[in-house]
Short mmCIF file of C-alpha atoms in Angstrom, two decimals:
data_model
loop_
_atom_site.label_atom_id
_atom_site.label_comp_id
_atom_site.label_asym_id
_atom_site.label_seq_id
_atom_site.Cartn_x
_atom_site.Cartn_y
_atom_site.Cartn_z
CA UNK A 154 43.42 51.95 49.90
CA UNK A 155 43.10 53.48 53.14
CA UNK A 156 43.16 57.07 54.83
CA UNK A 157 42.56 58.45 57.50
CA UNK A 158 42.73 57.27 61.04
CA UNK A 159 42.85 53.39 62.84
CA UNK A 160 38.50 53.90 63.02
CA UNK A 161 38.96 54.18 58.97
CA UNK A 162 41.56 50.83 59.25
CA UNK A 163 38.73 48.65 60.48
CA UNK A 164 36.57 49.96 58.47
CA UNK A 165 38.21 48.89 55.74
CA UNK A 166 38.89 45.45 57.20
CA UNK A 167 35.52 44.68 57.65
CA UNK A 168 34.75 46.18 53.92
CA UNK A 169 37.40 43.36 53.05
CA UNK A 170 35.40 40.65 55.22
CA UNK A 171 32.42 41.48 53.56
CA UNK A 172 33.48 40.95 49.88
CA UNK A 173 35.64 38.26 50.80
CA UNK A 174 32.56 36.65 52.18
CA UNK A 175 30.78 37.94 48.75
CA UNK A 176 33.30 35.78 46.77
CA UNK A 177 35.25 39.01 45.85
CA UNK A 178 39.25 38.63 45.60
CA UNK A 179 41.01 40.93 47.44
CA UNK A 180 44.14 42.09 46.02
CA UNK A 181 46.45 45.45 45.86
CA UNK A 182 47.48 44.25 42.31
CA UNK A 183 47.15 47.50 39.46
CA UNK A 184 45.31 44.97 37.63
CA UNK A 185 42.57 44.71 40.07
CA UNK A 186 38.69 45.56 38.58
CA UNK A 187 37.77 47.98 41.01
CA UNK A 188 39.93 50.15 43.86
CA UNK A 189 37.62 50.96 46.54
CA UNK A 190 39.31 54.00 48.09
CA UNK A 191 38.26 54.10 52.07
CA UNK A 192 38.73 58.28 51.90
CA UNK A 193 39.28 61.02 55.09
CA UNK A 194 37.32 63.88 55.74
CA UNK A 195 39.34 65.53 59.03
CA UNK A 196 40.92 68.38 58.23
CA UNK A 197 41.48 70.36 54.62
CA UNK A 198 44.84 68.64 53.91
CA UNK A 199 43.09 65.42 54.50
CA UNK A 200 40.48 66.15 52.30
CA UNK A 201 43.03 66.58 49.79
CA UNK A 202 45.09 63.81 50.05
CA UNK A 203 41.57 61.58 49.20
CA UNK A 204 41.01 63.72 46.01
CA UNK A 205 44.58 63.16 44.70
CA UNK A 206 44.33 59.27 45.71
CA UNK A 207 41.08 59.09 44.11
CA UNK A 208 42.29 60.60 40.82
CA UNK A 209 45.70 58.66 41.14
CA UNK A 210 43.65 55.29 41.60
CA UNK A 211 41.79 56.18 38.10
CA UNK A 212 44.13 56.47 35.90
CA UNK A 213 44.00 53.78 33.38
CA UNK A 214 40.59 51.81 32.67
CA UNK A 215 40.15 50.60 36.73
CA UNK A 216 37.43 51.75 37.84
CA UNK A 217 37.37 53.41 41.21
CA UNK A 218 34.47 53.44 44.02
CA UNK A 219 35.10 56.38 46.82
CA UNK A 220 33.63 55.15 50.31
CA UNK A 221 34.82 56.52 53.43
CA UNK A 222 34.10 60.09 55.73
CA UNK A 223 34.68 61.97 52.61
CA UNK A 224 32.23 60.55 50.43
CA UNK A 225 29.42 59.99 53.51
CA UNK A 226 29.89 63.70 53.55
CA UNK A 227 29.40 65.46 50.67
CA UNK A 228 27.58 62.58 48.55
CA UNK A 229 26.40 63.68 45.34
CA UNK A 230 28.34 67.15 45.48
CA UNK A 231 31.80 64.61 45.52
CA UNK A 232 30.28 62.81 43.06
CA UNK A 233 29.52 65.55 40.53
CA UNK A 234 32.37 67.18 40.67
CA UNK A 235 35.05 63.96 40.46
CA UNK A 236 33.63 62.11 37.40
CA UNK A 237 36.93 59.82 37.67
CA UNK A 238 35.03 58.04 39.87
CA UNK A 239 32.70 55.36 39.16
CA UNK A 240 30.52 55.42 42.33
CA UNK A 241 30.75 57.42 45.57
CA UNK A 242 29.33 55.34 49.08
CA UNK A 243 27.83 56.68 52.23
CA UNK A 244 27.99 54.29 54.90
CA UNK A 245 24.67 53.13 54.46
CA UNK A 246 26.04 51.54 51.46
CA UNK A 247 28.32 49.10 53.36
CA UNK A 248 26.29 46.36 54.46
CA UNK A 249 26.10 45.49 50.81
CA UNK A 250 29.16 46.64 49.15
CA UNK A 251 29.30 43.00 47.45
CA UNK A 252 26.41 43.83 45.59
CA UNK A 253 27.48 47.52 44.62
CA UNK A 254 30.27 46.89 43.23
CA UNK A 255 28.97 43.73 41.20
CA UNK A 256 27.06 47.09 39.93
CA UNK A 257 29.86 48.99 39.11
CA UNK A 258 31.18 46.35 37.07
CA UNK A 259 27.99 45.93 35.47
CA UNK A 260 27.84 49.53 34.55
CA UNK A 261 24.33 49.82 36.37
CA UNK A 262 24.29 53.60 37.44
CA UNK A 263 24.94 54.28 41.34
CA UNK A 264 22.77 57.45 42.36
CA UNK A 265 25.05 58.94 45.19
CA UNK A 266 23.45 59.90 48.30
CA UNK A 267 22.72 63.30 49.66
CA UNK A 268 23.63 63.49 52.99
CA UNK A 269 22.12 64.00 56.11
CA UNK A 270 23.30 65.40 59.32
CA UNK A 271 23.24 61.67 60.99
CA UNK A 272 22.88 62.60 64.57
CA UNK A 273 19.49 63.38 63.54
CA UNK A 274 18.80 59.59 62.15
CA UNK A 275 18.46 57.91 65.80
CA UNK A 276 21.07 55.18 65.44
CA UNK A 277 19.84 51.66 66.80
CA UNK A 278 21.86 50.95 69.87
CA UNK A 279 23.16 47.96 71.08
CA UNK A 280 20.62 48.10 74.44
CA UNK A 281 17.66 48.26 71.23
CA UNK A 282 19.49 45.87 69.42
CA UNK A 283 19.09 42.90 71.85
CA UNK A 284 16.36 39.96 70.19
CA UNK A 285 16.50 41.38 66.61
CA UNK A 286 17.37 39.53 64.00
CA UNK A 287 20.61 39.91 62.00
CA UNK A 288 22.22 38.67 58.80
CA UNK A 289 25.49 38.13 58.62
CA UNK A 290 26.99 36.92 55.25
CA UNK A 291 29.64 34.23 55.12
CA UNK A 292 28.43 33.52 58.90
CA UNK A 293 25.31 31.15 58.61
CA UNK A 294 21.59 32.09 58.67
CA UNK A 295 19.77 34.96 60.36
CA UNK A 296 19.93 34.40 63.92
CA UNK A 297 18.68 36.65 67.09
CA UNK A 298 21.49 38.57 69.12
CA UNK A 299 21.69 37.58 72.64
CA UNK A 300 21.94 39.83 75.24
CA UNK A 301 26.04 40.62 75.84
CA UNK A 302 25.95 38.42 79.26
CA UNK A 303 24.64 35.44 77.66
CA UNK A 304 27.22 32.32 78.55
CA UNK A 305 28.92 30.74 75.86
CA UNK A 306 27.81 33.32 72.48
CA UNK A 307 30.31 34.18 70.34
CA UNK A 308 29.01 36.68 68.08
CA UNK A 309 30.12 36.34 64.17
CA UNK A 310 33.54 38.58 63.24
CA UNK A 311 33.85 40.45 59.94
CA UNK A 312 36.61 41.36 59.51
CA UNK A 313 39.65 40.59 57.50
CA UNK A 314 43.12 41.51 58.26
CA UNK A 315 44.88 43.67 55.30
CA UNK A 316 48.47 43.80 57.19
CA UNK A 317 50.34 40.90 59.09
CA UNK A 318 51.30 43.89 61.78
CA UNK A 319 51.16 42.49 65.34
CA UNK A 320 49.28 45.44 66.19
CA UNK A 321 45.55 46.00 65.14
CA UNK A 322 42.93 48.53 65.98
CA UNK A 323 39.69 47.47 67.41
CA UNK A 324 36.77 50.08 67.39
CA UNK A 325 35.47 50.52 70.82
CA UNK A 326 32.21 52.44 69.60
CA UNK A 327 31.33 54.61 66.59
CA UNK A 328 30.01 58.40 66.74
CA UNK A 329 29.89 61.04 69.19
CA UNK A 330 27.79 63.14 70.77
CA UNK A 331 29.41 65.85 72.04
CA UNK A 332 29.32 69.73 70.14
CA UNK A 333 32.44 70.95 69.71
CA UNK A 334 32.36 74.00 67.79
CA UNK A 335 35.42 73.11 65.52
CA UNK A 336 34.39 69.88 64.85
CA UNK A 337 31.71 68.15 61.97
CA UNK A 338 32.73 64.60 62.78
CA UNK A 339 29.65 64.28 64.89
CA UNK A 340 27.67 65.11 61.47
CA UNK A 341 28.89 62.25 59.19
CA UNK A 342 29.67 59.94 61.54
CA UNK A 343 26.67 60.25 64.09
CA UNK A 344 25.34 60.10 67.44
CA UNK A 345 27.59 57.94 69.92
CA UNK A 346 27.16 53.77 70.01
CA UNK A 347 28.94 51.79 72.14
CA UNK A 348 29.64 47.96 70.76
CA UNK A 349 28.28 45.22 73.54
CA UNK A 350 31.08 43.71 75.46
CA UNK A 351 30.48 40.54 73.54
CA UNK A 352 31.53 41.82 70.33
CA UNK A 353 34.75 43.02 71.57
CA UNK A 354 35.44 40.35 73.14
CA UNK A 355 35.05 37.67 70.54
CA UNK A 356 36.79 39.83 67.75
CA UNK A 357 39.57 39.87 69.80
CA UNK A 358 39.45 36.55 70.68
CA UNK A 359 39.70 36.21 66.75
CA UNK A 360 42.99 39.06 66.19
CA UNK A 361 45.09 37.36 68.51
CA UNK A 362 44.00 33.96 66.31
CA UNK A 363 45.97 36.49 63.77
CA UNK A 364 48.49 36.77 65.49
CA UNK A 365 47.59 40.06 66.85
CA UNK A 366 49.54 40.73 70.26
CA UNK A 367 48.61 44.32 70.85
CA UNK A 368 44.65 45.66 70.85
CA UNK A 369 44.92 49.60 70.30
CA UNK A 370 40.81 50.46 71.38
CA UNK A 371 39.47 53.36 68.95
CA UNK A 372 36.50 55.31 68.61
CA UNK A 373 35.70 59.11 68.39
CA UNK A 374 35.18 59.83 72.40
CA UNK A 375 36.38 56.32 74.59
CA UNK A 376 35.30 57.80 77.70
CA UNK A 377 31.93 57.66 76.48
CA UNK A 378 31.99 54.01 76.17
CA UNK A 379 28.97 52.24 78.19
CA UNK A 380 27.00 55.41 78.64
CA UNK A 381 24.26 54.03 76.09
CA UNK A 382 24.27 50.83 77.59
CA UNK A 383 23.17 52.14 80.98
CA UNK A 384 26.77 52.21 82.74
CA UNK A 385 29.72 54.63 82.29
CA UNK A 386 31.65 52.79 84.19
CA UNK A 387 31.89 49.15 82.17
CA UNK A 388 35.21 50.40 80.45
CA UNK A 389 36.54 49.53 83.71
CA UNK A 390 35.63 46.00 83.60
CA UNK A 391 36.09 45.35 79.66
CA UNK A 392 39.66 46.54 79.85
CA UNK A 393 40.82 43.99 81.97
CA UNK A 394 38.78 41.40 80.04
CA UNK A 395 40.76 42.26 76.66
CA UNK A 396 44.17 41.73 78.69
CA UNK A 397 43.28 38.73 79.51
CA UNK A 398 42.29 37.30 76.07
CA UNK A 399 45.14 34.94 75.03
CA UNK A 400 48.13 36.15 73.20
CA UNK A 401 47.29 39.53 73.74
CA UNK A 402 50.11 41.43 75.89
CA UNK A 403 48.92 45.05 75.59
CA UNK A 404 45.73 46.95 75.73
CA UNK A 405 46.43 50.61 74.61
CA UNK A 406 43.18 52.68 74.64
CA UNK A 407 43.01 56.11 72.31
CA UNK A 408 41.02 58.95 72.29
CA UNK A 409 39.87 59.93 76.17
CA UNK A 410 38.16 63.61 76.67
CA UNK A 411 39.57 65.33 79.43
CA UNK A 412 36.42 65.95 81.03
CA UNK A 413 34.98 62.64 80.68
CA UNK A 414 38.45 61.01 82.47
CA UNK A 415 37.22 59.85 85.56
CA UNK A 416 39.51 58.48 88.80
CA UNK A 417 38.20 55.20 88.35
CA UNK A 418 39.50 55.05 84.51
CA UNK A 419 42.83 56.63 84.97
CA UNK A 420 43.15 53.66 88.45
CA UNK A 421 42.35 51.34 85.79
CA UNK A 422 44.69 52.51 82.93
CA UNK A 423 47.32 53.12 84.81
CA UNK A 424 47.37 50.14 87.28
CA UNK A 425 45.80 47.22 85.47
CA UNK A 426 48.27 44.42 84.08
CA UNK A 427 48.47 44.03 80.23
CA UNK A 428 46.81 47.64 79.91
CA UNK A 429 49.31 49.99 78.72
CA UNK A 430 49.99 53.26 81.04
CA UNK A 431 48.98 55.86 77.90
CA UNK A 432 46.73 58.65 78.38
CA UNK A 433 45.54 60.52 74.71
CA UNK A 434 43.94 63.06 76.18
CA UNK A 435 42.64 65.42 74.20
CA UNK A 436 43.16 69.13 75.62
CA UNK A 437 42.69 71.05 72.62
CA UNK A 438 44.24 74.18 74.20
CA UNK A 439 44.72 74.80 77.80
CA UNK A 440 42.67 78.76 77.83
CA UNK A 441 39.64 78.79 79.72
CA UNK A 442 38.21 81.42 77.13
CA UNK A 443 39.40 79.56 74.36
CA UNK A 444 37.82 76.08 75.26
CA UNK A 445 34.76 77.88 76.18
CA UNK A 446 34.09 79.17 72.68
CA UNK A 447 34.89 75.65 71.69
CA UNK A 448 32.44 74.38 73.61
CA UNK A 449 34.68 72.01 75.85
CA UNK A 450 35.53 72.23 79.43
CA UNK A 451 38.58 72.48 81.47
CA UNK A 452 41.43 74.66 81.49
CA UNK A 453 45.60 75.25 82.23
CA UNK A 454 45.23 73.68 86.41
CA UNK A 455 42.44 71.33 85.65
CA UNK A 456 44.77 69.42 83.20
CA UNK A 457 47.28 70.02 85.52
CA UNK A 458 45.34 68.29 88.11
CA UNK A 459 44.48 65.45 86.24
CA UNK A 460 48.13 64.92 84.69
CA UNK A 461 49.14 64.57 88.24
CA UNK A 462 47.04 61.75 88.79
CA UNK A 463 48.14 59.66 86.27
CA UNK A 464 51.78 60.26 87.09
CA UNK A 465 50.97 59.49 90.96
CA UNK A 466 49.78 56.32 90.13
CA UNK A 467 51.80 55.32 87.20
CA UNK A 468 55.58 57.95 86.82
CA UNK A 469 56.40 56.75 83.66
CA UNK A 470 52.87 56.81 81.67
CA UNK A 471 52.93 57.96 78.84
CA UNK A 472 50.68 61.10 77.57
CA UNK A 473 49.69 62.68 74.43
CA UNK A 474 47.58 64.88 73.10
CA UNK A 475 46.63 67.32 69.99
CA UNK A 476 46.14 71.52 70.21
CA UNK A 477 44.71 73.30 67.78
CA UNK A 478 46.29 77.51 67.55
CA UNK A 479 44.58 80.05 65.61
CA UNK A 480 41.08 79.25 66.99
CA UNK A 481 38.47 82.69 66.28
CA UNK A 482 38.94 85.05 68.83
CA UNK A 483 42.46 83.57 70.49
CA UNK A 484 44.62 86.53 72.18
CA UNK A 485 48.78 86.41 72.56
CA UNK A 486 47.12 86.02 76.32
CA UNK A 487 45.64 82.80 75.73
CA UNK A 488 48.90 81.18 73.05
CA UNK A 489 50.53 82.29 76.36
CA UNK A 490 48.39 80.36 78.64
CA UNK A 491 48.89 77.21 75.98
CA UNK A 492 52.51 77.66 76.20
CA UNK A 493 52.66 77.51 79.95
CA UNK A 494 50.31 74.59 80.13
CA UNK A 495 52.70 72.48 77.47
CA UNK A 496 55.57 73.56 79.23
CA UNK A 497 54.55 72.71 82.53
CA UNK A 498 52.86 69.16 81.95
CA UNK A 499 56.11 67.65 79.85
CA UNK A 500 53.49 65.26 77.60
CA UNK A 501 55.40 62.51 75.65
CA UNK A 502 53.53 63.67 72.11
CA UNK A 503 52.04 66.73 71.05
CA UNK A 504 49.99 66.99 67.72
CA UNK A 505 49.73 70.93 66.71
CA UNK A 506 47.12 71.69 64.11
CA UNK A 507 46.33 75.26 62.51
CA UNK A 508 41.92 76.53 62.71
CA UNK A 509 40.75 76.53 59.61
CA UNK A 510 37.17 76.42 59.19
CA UNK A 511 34.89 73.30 58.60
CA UNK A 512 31.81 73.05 56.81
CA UNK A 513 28.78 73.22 58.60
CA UNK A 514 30.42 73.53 62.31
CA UNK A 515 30.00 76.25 64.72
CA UNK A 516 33.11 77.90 64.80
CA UNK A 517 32.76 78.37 60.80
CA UNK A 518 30.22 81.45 61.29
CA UNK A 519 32.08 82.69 64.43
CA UNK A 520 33.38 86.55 64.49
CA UNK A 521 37.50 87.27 65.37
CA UNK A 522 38.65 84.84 62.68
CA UNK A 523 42.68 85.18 62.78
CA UNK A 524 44.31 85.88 59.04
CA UNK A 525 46.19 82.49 57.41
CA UNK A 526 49.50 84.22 58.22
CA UNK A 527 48.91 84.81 61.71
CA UNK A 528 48.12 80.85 62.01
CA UNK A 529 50.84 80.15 60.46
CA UNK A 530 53.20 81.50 62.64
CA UNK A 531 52.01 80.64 65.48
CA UNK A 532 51.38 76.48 64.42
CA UNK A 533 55.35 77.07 63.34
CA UNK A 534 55.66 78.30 66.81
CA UNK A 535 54.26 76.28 69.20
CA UNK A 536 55.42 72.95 66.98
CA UNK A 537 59.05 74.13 67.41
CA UNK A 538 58.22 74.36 71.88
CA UNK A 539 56.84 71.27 71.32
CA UNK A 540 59.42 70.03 69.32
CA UNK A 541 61.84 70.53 72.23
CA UNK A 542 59.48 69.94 74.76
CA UNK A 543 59.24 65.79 73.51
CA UNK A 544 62.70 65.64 72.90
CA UNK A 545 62.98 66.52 76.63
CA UNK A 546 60.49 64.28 78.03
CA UNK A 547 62.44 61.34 75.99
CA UNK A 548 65.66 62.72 77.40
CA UNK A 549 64.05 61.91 80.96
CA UNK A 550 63.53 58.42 79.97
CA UNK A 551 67.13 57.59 79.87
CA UNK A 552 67.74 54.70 82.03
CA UNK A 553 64.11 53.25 82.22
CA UNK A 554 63.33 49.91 81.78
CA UNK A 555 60.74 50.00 79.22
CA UNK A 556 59.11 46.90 77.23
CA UNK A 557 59.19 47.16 73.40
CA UNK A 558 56.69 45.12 71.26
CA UNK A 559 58.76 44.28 68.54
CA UNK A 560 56.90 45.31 65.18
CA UNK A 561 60.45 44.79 62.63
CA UNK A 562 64.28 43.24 62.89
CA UNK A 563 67.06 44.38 60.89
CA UNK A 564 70.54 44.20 60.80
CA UNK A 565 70.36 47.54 62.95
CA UNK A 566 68.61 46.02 66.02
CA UNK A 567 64.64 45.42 66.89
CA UNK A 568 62.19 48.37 66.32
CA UNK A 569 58.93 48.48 68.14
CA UNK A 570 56.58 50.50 70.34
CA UNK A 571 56.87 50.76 74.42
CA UNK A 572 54.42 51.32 76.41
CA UNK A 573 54.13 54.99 75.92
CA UNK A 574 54.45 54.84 72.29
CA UNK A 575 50.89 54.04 69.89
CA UNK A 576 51.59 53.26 66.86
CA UNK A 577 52.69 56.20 64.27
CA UNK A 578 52.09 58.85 66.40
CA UNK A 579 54.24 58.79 69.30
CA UNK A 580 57.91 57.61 68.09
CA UNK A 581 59.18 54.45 68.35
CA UNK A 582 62.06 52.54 70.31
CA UNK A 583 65.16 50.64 68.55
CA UNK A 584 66.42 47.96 70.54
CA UNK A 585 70.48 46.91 70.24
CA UNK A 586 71.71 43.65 71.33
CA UNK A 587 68.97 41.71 70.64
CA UNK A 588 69.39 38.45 70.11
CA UNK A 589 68.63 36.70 66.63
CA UNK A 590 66.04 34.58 67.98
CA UNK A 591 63.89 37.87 68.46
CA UNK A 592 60.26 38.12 66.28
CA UNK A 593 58.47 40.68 64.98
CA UNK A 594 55.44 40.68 68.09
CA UNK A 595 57.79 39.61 70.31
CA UNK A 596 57.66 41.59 73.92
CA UNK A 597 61.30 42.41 75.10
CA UNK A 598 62.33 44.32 77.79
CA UNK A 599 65.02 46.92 77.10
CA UNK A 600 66.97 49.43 78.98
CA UNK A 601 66.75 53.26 77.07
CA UNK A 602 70.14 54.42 76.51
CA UNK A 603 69.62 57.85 74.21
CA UNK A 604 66.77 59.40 72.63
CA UNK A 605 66.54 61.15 69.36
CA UNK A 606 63.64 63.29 69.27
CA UNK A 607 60.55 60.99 70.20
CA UNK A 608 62.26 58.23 69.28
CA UNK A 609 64.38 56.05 71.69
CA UNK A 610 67.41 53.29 71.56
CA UNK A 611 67.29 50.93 74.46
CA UNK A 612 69.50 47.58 75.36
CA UNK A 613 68.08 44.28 75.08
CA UNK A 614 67.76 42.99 78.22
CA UNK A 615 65.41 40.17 78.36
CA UNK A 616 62.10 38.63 76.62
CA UNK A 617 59.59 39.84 78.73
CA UNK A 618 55.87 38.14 77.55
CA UNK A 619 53.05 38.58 79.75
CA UNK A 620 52.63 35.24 82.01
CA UNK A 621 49.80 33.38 80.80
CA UNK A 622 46.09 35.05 82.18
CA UNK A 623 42.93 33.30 82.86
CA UNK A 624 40.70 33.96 79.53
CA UNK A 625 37.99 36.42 79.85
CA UNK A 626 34.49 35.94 80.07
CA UNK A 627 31.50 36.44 77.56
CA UNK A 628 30.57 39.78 79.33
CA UNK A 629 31.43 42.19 81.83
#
């Protein structure tokens, strides 16, 4: 079971390579051993939601094993205080899960970990990485990793697919290393790695061999991608490279901080074929005074600024993003400012999230903390400007040509994603007329005829697959 975000999907799926290459059967039967619960830390309701799966998962005589942000997180305190559970995981537990949960079913005891605050545990980066010897299970013997620009290495994939969905995450880095006050991700999930181009590459070499047709690139900061391995700028050569893998029609990268979104990166995103025109930016609010006391950057006419050069180089891109109201301190002044900014830059999606405090952040010990009811109103607030600020912005796409990967066909029509739209956040587009020789990952071109919400309906007017690409290379 999964929660959580796509970085928690491939987590899983390479949990799932691992004991499939342990000998484990993998199965979502009730009668299954063991239910290894991948759990999500983000926010409270989050939190929440992995408790009440966790003590779903347990009732009868299955026993359950809790891996995931939650349980890297609080360790032993999640452990003593759900005794459902049969064993909670910290990452550092992953590498050999095979063998952990052989223990489980053993009855061996599992001490849980205490955690640390991992920034502080000086990750091994890629750069370090090069010459050392790895294992790989299931993959053949130990064997030195090549630098990334070595000709002809394929590096081992594991990783097994848990859904058939043409569309698949594929983690661009792990951690982060910026401070936002709000935020403890940084904490659990430590200090920012970027995977060599090499690795990308051949895993998604390997997805499309799934039948994978769209790549949706995921980590906690993108922008940051490259900056450990001595260049900032090599997400501007990689991107291309992942369009041109074969059978994959659409690159759709998540995740970008404002600050970090250079010119070169939004020429690339918006003007490379087989990368999809979407921007995630996130703005967190648009209030100078606000952001600083989150420690970010930016503000209402920087975002501005920056909106307007996507929409220069690419009119129809699509652009989302997440706020967060009811941060310590905020003023009517600066939920105005936020309003203004929204209104003004017409984004495609808008996720609105309440403050609440997190453990062991910042913003947790800050003075000018707003009351729960005073949150309240204004997260009802802003998601009802929102609400009708989306439905707007789909109202403007009426009459676009737009090209819809098709993820399910019913007697109804063709649903799937266009270019603007990532998968569960951002709507989706049903296409009429199709004909019956359409399949799910499919890439049709359709002509939006009304708009419900963030959702559209479009015409069928054509299949539209990418033209074949020369493959990419081993590096960038």
């Amino acid at each position: 079971m999964t929660l959580g975000c796509a970085r928690n999907e491939v987590d899983s799926e390479e949990l799932a390579g691992r004991l499939a290459a342990d000998g484990w059967d993998l199965t979502d039967d009730e009668s299954a051993d063991v239910v290894l619960v991948n759990t999500c830390a983000f926010v409270a309701s989050a939190k929440k939601d992995s408790i009440d799966t966790l003590l779903s998962a347990a009732e009868g005589d299955r026993k359950v094993v809790a891996v995931g942000c939650l349980a890297e997180r609080y360790g032993s305190e999640l452990a003593d205080s759900l005794p459902e559970a049969a064993a909670v995981l910290g990452f550092d537990a992953y590498e050999s899960i095979g063998d952990r949960l052989d223990d489980v079913l053993a009855g061996r005891p599992l001490v849980p970990h205490t955690p640390r605050d991992r920034r502080t545990l000086l990750p091994i980066t890629p750069v370090e990485r090069q010459g050392q010897a790895v294992s790989v299970p299931g993959h053949g013997a130990t064997a030195p990793v090549p630098d990334a620009e070595v000709p002809g290495w394929t590096p081992p994939v594991l990783r097994r697919r848990l859904e058939d969905s043409p569309i698949a995450p594929l983690k661009l880095a792990s951690g982060c290393d910026r401070r936002c006050a709000f935020c403890a991700i940084p904490s659990f999930r430590g200090a920012f790695v970027s995977r060599p181009a090499a690795e990308l590459l051949a895993e998604a070499h390997w997805l499309a061999g799934q039948g994978v047709r769209e790549l949706v690139l995921v980590s906690e900061n993108s922008t940051s991608y490259g900056k450990d391995l001595g260049d900032l700028r090599l997400l501007e050569q990689l991107l291309p490279q992942l369009a041109a893998v074969p059978g994959i029609v659409r690159v759709r990268l998540s995740y970008l901080q404002p600050a970090e979104t250079r010119p070169s990166l939004v020429h690339t995103l918006a003007t490379t074929p087989g990368v999809a025109p979407y921007f995630d930016l996130s703005f967190q609010h648009s209030s100078e005074s606000v952001l600083r006391r989150m420690r970010r950057f930016g503000g209402t006419e920087r975002f501005l600024e920056l909106i307007a050069q996507v929409r220069a180089l690419a009119p129809t891109a699509g652009i989302r993003s997440n706020v967060i109201v009811g941060f310590p301190g905020e003023t009517t002044e600066d939920v105005a400012e936020l309003t203004r900014f929204l209104t003004e830059a017409r984004l495609d999606a808008v996720g609105v999230f309440g403050y609440s405090d997190e453990d062991g952040t910042e913003a947790a010990g800050y003075d000018g903390k707003l009351g729960e009811d005073v949150v309240d109103r204004r997260v009802a607030r802003m998601s009802e400007l929102v609400d009708e600020l989306m439905a707007q912005r789909a109202e403007e796409r009426l009459g676009e040509t737009v090209e819809v990967l098709v993820e399910s066909v019913t007697d109804d029509g063709v649903e799937g994603r266009a270019a603007h739209q990532a998968p569960e956040v951002d709507g989706a587009t049903l296409v009429t007329d199709a004909p019956t020789g359409v399949r799910v990952g499919d890439l049709v071109r359709a002509e939006v005829t009304g708009s419900a919400g963030v959702d559209l309906t479009a015409r069928y007017l054509d299949t539209a697959d990418a033209v074949a690409r020369p493959v990419a290379t081993a590096g960038v």
